[in-house]
Every structure is written in C-alpha cells, then in structure tokens.
Short mmCIF file of C-alpha atoms in Angstrom, two decimals:
data_model
loop_
_atom_site.label_atom_id
_atom_site.label_comp_id
_atom_site.label_asym_id
_atom_site.label_seq_id
_atom_site.Cartn_x
_atom_site.Cartn_y
_atom_site.Cartn_z
CA MET A 20 113.24 -15.42 223.08
CA LEU A 21 112.63 -12.05 224.76
CA GLU A 22 115.95 -12.41 226.61
CA ASN A 23 117.70 -13.03 223.33
CA ILE A 24 116.33 -9.81 221.72
CA LEU A 25 116.97 -7.67 224.87
CA ASN A 26 120.57 -8.87 225.23
CA LEU A 27 121.20 -8.22 221.53
CA VAL A 28 119.76 -4.71 221.81
CA GLY A 29 121.96 -4.14 224.87
CA PHE A 30 124.98 -5.26 222.94
CA LEU A 31 124.19 -2.94 220.00
CA VAL A 32 123.47 0.14 222.12
CA GLY A 33 126.64 -0.48 224.25
CA LEU A 34 128.62 -0.97 221.11
CA ALA A 35 127.36 2.25 219.63
CA ILE A 36 128.34 4.30 222.70
CA GLY A 37 131.67 2.39 222.87
CA ILE A 38 132.46 3.32 219.29
CA MET A 39 131.62 7.00 219.94
CA SER A 40 134.01 6.99 222.87
CA PHE A 41 136.68 5.29 220.83
CA VAL A 42 136.36 7.85 217.99
CA GLY A 43 136.72 10.59 220.70
CA PHE A 44 139.81 8.87 222.05
CA ARG A 45 141.38 8.47 218.58
CA ASN A 46 140.78 12.18 217.87
CA THR A 47 141.88 13.63 221.11
CA GLY A 48 143.99 11.00 222.95
CA SER A 49 142.04 11.73 226.13
CA PRO A 50 142.48 9.06 228.89
CA THR A 51 138.92 9.80 230.09
CA LEU A 52 137.51 8.78 226.73
CA PHE A 53 139.78 5.70 226.73
CA ARG A 54 138.23 4.65 230.04
CA LEU A 55 134.75 5.19 228.63
CA THR A 56 135.74 3.15 225.53
CA ILE A 57 136.73 0.22 227.78
CA ALA A 58 133.64 0.67 229.93
CA PHE A 59 131.12 0.56 227.04
CA PHE A 60 132.93 -2.14 225.13
CA SER A 61 132.94 -4.28 228.28
CA ILE A 62 129.22 -3.65 228.85
CA SER A 63 128.47 -4.47 225.23
CA ILE A 64 130.60 -7.70 225.26
CA GLY A 65 128.92 -8.72 228.53
CA PHE A 66 125.47 -8.50 226.78
CA LEU A 67 126.84 -10.43 223.86
CA VAL A 68 128.15 -13.25 226.08
CA ILE A 69 124.83 -13.56 227.83
CA TRP A 70 123.01 -13.43 224.45
CA PHE A 71 125.35 -16.25 223.24
CA GLY A 72 124.45 -18.17 226.41
CA TYR A 73 120.73 -17.88 225.60
CA MET A 74 121.23 -18.82 221.97
CA LEU A 75 123.27 -21.83 223.03
CA GLU A 76 120.50 -22.85 225.36
CA ASP A 77 117.75 -22.34 222.88
CA TYR A 78 119.37 -24.16 219.94
CA VAL A 79 121.90 -26.57 221.36
CA ILE A 80 121.55 -27.46 225.00
CA LYS A 81 117.75 -27.05 225.32
CA SER A 82 117.77 -27.53 229.12
CA GLY A 83 115.36 -24.67 229.77
CA ASN A 84 117.91 -22.55 231.66
CA ILE A 85 120.92 -20.56 230.46
CA ASP A 86 124.24 -21.98 231.49
CA ARG A 87 125.09 -20.37 234.84
CA GLY A 88 128.77 -20.13 233.98
CA ILE A 89 128.11 -18.18 230.74
CA GLN A 90 125.62 -15.90 232.53
CA THR A 91 128.15 -15.21 235.33
CA LEU A 92 130.99 -14.50 232.80
CA GLY A 93 128.78 -11.95 231.03
CA ILE A 94 127.88 -10.30 234.31
CA ILE A 95 131.54 -10.12 235.35
CA ILE A 96 132.55 -8.49 232.03
CA GLN A 97 129.66 -5.94 232.45
CA THR A 98 130.85 -5.25 235.99
CA ILE A 99 134.30 -4.35 234.62
CA GLY A 100 132.53 -1.80 232.42
CA TYR A 101 130.62 -0.33 235.33
CA PHE A 102 133.84 -0.12 237.30
CA PHE A 103 135.43 1.99 234.58
CA ILE A 104 132.46 4.35 234.50
CA ALA A 105 132.76 4.87 238.30
CA PHE A 106 136.60 4.91 238.10
CA SER A 107 136.38 7.82 235.62
CA HIS A 108 135.09 9.85 238.47
CA SER A 109 138.56 9.46 239.98
CA ILE A 110 139.59 8.56 243.45
CA LYS A 111 136.44 10.20 244.84
CA ALA A 112 134.71 6.97 243.85
CA LEU A 113 136.76 4.99 246.30
CA PHE A 114 136.88 7.47 249.25
CA PRO A 115 133.67 9.42 249.33
CA LYS A 116 133.87 12.37 251.72
CA SER A 117 130.30 12.79 252.95
CA ASN A 118 128.78 10.61 255.56
CA TYR A 119 125.88 9.90 253.25
CA PHE A 120 128.08 8.43 250.52
CA ARG A 121 130.06 6.50 253.07
CA SER A 122 126.82 4.86 254.22
CA VAL A 123 126.03 3.99 250.55
CA GLY A 124 129.61 2.50 250.25
CA ILE A 125 128.79 0.03 253.14
CA LEU A 126 125.95 -1.47 251.15
CA PRO A 127 128.04 -4.20 249.49
CA PHE A 128 128.77 -5.80 252.83
CA PHE A 129 125.00 -6.42 253.19
CA LEU A 130 124.42 -7.38 249.60
CA VAL A 131 127.18 -9.92 249.15
CA SER A 132 125.71 -12.31 251.66
CA THR A 133 125.38 -15.09 249.08
CA VAL A 134 128.43 -17.01 248.02
CA GLN A 135 127.43 -17.24 244.40
CA LEU A 136 129.78 -15.30 242.18
CA GLU A 137 126.93 -13.96 240.06
CA HIS A 138 125.30 -12.34 243.05
CA ILE A 139 128.57 -10.84 244.24
CA PHE A 140 129.24 -9.19 240.81
CA ARG A 141 125.62 -8.01 240.51
CA SER A 142 125.98 -6.34 243.92
CA ILE A 143 129.22 -4.66 242.91
CA SER A 144 127.63 -3.53 239.64
CA PHE A 145 124.76 -2.02 241.56
CA ILE A 146 127.03 -0.07 243.86
CA LEU A 147 129.26 1.21 240.99
CA LEU A 148 126.20 2.24 239.00
CA VAL A 149 124.55 4.00 241.89
CA TYR A 150 127.81 5.85 242.56
CA GLY A 151 128.13 6.80 238.86
CA ALA A 152 124.56 8.10 238.83
CA ILE A 153 125.15 10.20 241.97
CA GLU A 154 128.42 11.64 240.68
CA THR A 155 126.85 12.46 237.30
CA ILE A 156 123.78 14.23 238.82
CA LEU A 157 126.13 16.18 241.13
CA SER A 158 128.08 17.32 238.05
CA TYR A 159 124.77 18.79 236.77
CA ARG A 160 124.91 21.28 239.60
CA ASP A 161 128.21 22.63 238.25
CA ASN A 162 127.72 22.62 234.41
CA ARG A 163 123.92 22.59 234.03
CA ASN A 164 124.39 20.20 231.11
CA LYS A 165 120.96 18.60 230.46
CA GLY A 166 122.71 15.57 228.92
CA ALA A 167 124.11 14.81 232.45
CA VAL A 168 120.47 14.30 233.69
CA SER A 169 119.81 11.77 230.89
CA VAL A 170 123.12 9.96 231.66
CA ALA A 171 122.41 9.93 235.43
CA LEU A 172 118.92 8.55 234.76
CA GLY A 173 120.43 5.94 232.45
CA LEU A 174 122.94 4.85 235.05
CA GLY A 175 120.16 4.81 237.70
CA LEU A 176 117.98 2.58 235.46
CA LEU A 177 120.99 0.30 234.90
CA ALA A 178 121.44 0.03 238.67
CA PHE A 179 117.76 -0.65 239.23
CA GLY A 180 117.80 -3.25 236.42
CA GLU A 181 120.87 -4.87 238.03
CA PHE A 182 119.11 -4.89 241.37
CA LEU A 183 116.04 -6.60 239.90
CA GLY A 184 118.26 -9.07 238.04
CA TRP A 185 119.97 -9.93 241.32
CA TYR A 186 116.58 -10.09 243.14
CA SER A 187 115.07 -12.36 240.41
CA PHE A 188 116.85 -15.35 242.01
CA VAL A 189 114.08 -15.34 244.62
CA PHE A 190 111.53 -15.90 241.82
CA PRO A 191 113.64 -17.68 239.16
CA GLU A 192 110.84 -18.56 236.78
CA SER A 193 109.00 -15.22 236.93
CA ILE A 194 108.96 -12.33 234.57
CA LEU A 195 111.25 -10.40 236.87
CA TYR A 196 114.39 -11.11 234.90
CA SER A 197 112.78 -9.88 231.62
CA ILE A 198 111.66 -6.70 233.45
CA SER A 199 115.21 -6.30 234.73
CA MET A 200 116.59 -6.68 231.18
CA THR A 201 114.02 -4.18 229.78
CA ILE A 202 114.96 -1.55 232.44
CA LYS A 203 118.64 -2.11 231.62
CA ILE A 204 117.95 -1.53 227.98
CA ALA A 205 116.01 1.62 228.82
CA GLY A 206 119.01 2.75 230.84
CA LEU A 207 121.37 2.24 227.96
CA VAL A 208 118.98 4.12 225.64
CA ALA A 209 118.92 7.07 228.11
CA LEU A 210 122.77 7.03 228.06
CA PHE A 211 122.69 6.97 224.25
CA ILE A 212 120.34 9.98 223.78
CA PRO A 213 122.85 12.75 224.73
CA VAL A 214 125.77 10.83 223.27
CA SER A 215 124.02 10.54 219.88
CA LYS A 216 124.00 14.32 219.60
CA VAL A 217 127.82 14.44 219.30
CA PRO A 218 128.66 15.10 215.68
CA LEU A 219 130.90 12.45 214.18
CA LYS A 220 130.84 13.70 210.64
CA LYS A 221 133.54 16.00 209.35
CA ILE A 222 132.71 19.42 210.70
CA LYS A 223 132.50 22.41 208.32
CA PHE A 224 134.61 25.38 209.46
CA ASP A 225 133.39 28.92 209.42
CA ASP A 226 134.64 30.91 206.43
CA ASP A 227 135.75 33.69 208.71
CA LEU A 228 138.03 31.34 210.64
CA ASP A 229 139.79 30.23 207.43
CA LYS A 230 140.88 33.83 206.79
CA ILE A 231 142.95 33.92 210.07
CA MET B 16 138.23 28.10 244.41
CA ALA B 17 140.30 27.76 241.28
CA GLU B 18 139.03 25.20 238.79
CA TYR B 19 141.30 22.21 238.21
CA ARG B 20 142.29 21.99 234.51
CA THR B 21 143.43 18.84 232.85
CA GLN B 22 146.33 18.88 230.37
CA MET B 23 143.77 18.45 227.61
CA LYS B 24 141.81 21.53 228.79
CA ILE B 25 144.97 23.59 228.84
CA ILE B 26 145.85 22.45 225.24
CA GLY B 27 142.25 23.27 224.27
CA ASP B 28 142.64 26.78 225.71
CA ILE B 29 145.90 27.40 223.92
CA LEU B 30 144.58 26.20 220.57
CA SER B 31 141.36 28.23 221.08
CA THR B 32 143.47 31.36 221.73
CA THR B 33 145.48 30.83 218.59
CA ARG B 34 142.35 30.30 216.54
CA ASP B 35 139.92 32.88 217.95
CA ASP B 36 141.79 35.47 219.84
CA LEU B 37 145.00 36.45 217.95
CA GLN B 38 146.68 39.82 218.57
CA ASP B 39 147.54 40.12 214.88
CA GLU B 40 147.90 38.05 211.70
CA ASP B 41 151.51 37.05 212.56
CA GLY B 42 150.27 34.79 215.37
CA ALA B 43 150.40 34.88 219.17
CA THR B 44 153.56 35.41 221.18
CA VAL B 45 154.48 33.16 224.09
CA THR B 46 153.80 35.98 226.52
CA TYR B 47 150.34 36.54 225.12
CA LEU B 48 149.54 32.84 225.35
CA ILE B 49 150.87 32.66 228.93
CA ARG B 50 148.43 35.49 229.84
CA LYS B 51 145.51 34.00 227.98
CA ALA B 52 145.97 30.39 229.02
CA ASN B 53 147.00 31.35 232.58
CA ILE B 54 149.96 28.97 232.72
CA SER B 55 153.64 29.13 233.67
CA HIS B 56 156.41 29.79 231.10
CA SER B 57 158.22 26.43 231.64
CA ARG B 58 154.98 24.51 231.26
CA ILE B 59 153.72 26.39 228.21
CA SER B 60 157.13 25.96 226.49
CA ARG B 61 156.89 22.18 226.79
CA ILE B 62 153.32 22.13 225.55
CA LEU B 63 154.04 24.46 222.61
CA LYS B 64 156.98 22.33 221.63
CA THR B 65 154.74 19.26 221.62
CA LEU B 66 151.96 21.02 219.72
CA VAL B 67 154.38 22.25 217.03
CA SER B 68 155.90 18.79 216.69
CA GLN B 69 152.51 17.20 216.38
CA GLY B 70 151.59 19.71 213.64
CA LEU B 71 148.76 21.35 215.58
CA LEU B 72 150.49 24.74 215.79
CA GLU B 73 152.67 26.50 213.25
CA GLN B 74 155.70 28.34 214.56
CA ALA B 75 157.00 31.53 212.81
CA ASP B 76 159.79 33.81 213.63
CA SER B 77 158.44 37.36 213.38
CA GLN B 78 159.76 40.69 214.73
CA GLY B 79 162.46 38.88 216.68
CA SER B 80 160.13 36.56 218.52
CA ASN B 81 158.48 33.20 218.13
CA ARG B 82 154.86 33.43 217.14
CA TYR B 83 152.28 30.62 216.98
CA LYS B 84 149.31 30.15 214.67
CA ILE B 85 146.89 27.16 214.56
CA SER B 86 147.38 24.79 211.64
CA GLN B 87 144.55 22.95 209.78
CA SER B 88 145.19 19.81 211.85
CA GLY B 89 144.99 22.04 214.97
CA ARG B 90 141.58 23.31 213.88
CA GLU B 91 140.34 19.74 213.38
CA PHE B 92 141.74 18.72 216.70
CA LEU B 93 140.05 21.66 218.36
CA GLN B 94 136.75 20.84 216.76
CA ALA B 95 136.99 17.20 217.95
CA TYR B 96 138.10 18.47 221.38
CA HIS B 97 134.96 20.65 221.71
CA SER B 98 132.65 17.92 220.48
CA PHE B 99 134.00 15.23 222.80
CA SER B 100 134.21 17.65 225.69
CA LYS B 101 130.42 17.85 225.48
CA PHE B 102 130.30 14.07 225.21
CA ALA B 103 132.37 13.76 228.46
CA ASP B 104 130.33 16.53 230.08
CA ASN B 105 127.23 14.32 229.80
CA PHE B 106 128.99 11.78 232.02
CA GLY B 107 130.07 14.54 234.45
CA LEU B 108 133.66 14.05 233.24
CA ASN B 109 136.43 16.28 231.83
CA ILE B 110 138.42 14.99 228.91
#
C-alpha cells in the first residue's frame, strides 16, 4: 500500500514539473526546456508504470510481489528521464575533463556486475543523477542561484534513493525499498520547490513600460 | 573568458534592449542594437528578420533608416523568457 501511494506521489510531482517545463517550451521554444519536458514526463510515466504494477499485484495477481517486468519497464522509462537531465548539461556529461569526474564515470563498470536488466538501469540512473547533481551544484558557483542548491539536493536524493532501491535486492522483504521510494519522493519535492516559484499566470506589465 | 550565449539569450538581449533601453520613441536602429547586443551585422539581420516575421518586433521606417520596437507579443515572450530562464537556472542550465 505504501509503495502505491509513494509511486503515485512521484507520478504527480514529476508530472507537475514536466508541465512547467512544457509550458516554458511552448512559450519560448527553448530546446533546453524541451529536454527537461521529456525528462520529467519520462520520470513521471516511470512512476506511473510502477504504480500500475503494484495495483495489478494488489488487486489482480495477488502473488505478493510486483511483476518484475513491469517494475523493470518503469525503471527503464525513469532512466530515460535521468539521461535527459544529464544530457541537458551537454557533451560535458559524456566527457568530463577532471580526473575526479573521470573516476566517477568509471563507477558503472563496477555497479553493473549483475546481469539483471533492472540492476543495470538502476546503476545507469544513479550515475546520471550523481552527474546531474554535481553539474548543478557547480553552476551555483557561477550564478549563486539558491534554487540550484535545492535542485542539486533533489537530484542527490534521487540518486541516493536509486542506490537504495538497487541495494534492496540484498534484503528483498525489508523496508529498504520503501525507504528508497520515500527518499526519491523527497528528491522530487526538493526539485519542485524552486520550480514552483516560476509564475505561470499572466504577468502584469508595468504601466511605465506600456508608454514606450 | 567571454560568456557563451545561446541563440535564445541573444534574442532575449535584443528584445530587452528594444523594451527597456531605447534611444528615442521611434525605436532602435540596427547599429544601436548591434552595439547593445554585441553581435555581428549579418547575424543580427537574420535574427531581426525572424523576430519581425514572428510578430515579436515592429519595424518602422524613420529618418531614412529601419527602426525596431517591441510589440505586445514581444513583451509577453520576453516575460516568459525571463521567467523560464530562472526555471532553467535552477537546473544549472541556460535556455
């Protein structure tokens, strides 16, 4: 039941940010906002697919475990979203210059030791999210935008949640998966806080400007 | 090091100039916009043509030269541009 609620919350928060991005894309035609639209709609749909899997299990299959195929499909869709967030930081995401980031880039080779598709995509998600968080916090040095700190924290929490979700296969029946989901939701909320401050309503123009 | 500007940022700079920083009520000349937006003549000509065709700028022939003023659509676009620039800034991105 908890998983149902958490996945539904994840779907709604991701959808809200996706709609914000889409409105921005419609208004400005910016390719960056288009990529963010795809990213957050993918993350949102991923949560929806997993929620659907849990609902199916709870009310139809009743086997005690979510269908592995549906869960994997949801995670793959979410990974596409994380890819577009990292990809928005351009080619730097693929070819980091510093030795430190190169060492971080090697991590997938250690993490994808299992052959299961779900674990592979969780590993990729983790790396993409960590990279996105690092890039975002580095941008704070340039623009001192406090919203960037919240977004970096959100991406970091999503990465940590993804890591715990991946690690929960060690303790399949434990509360670890629910903790992972809660952390991911907290991450999405942290992403949403600065985004929610963007005015979507029609903006009133200054009277002085109308005289120009 | 010079800051890299996206096409969108250049358009934002041009529209901001025509809204907030006009020489006079007739509008801004191409030369003035080149200086303010820091962009080459050939590039700004293409952008101005697009902005006029999209209805974001109004073109007027005054004192023997083309002058540009922001339209109502341009103001709305600029407002959206500023709002969503902040949105993208939060992600460490430029729109």
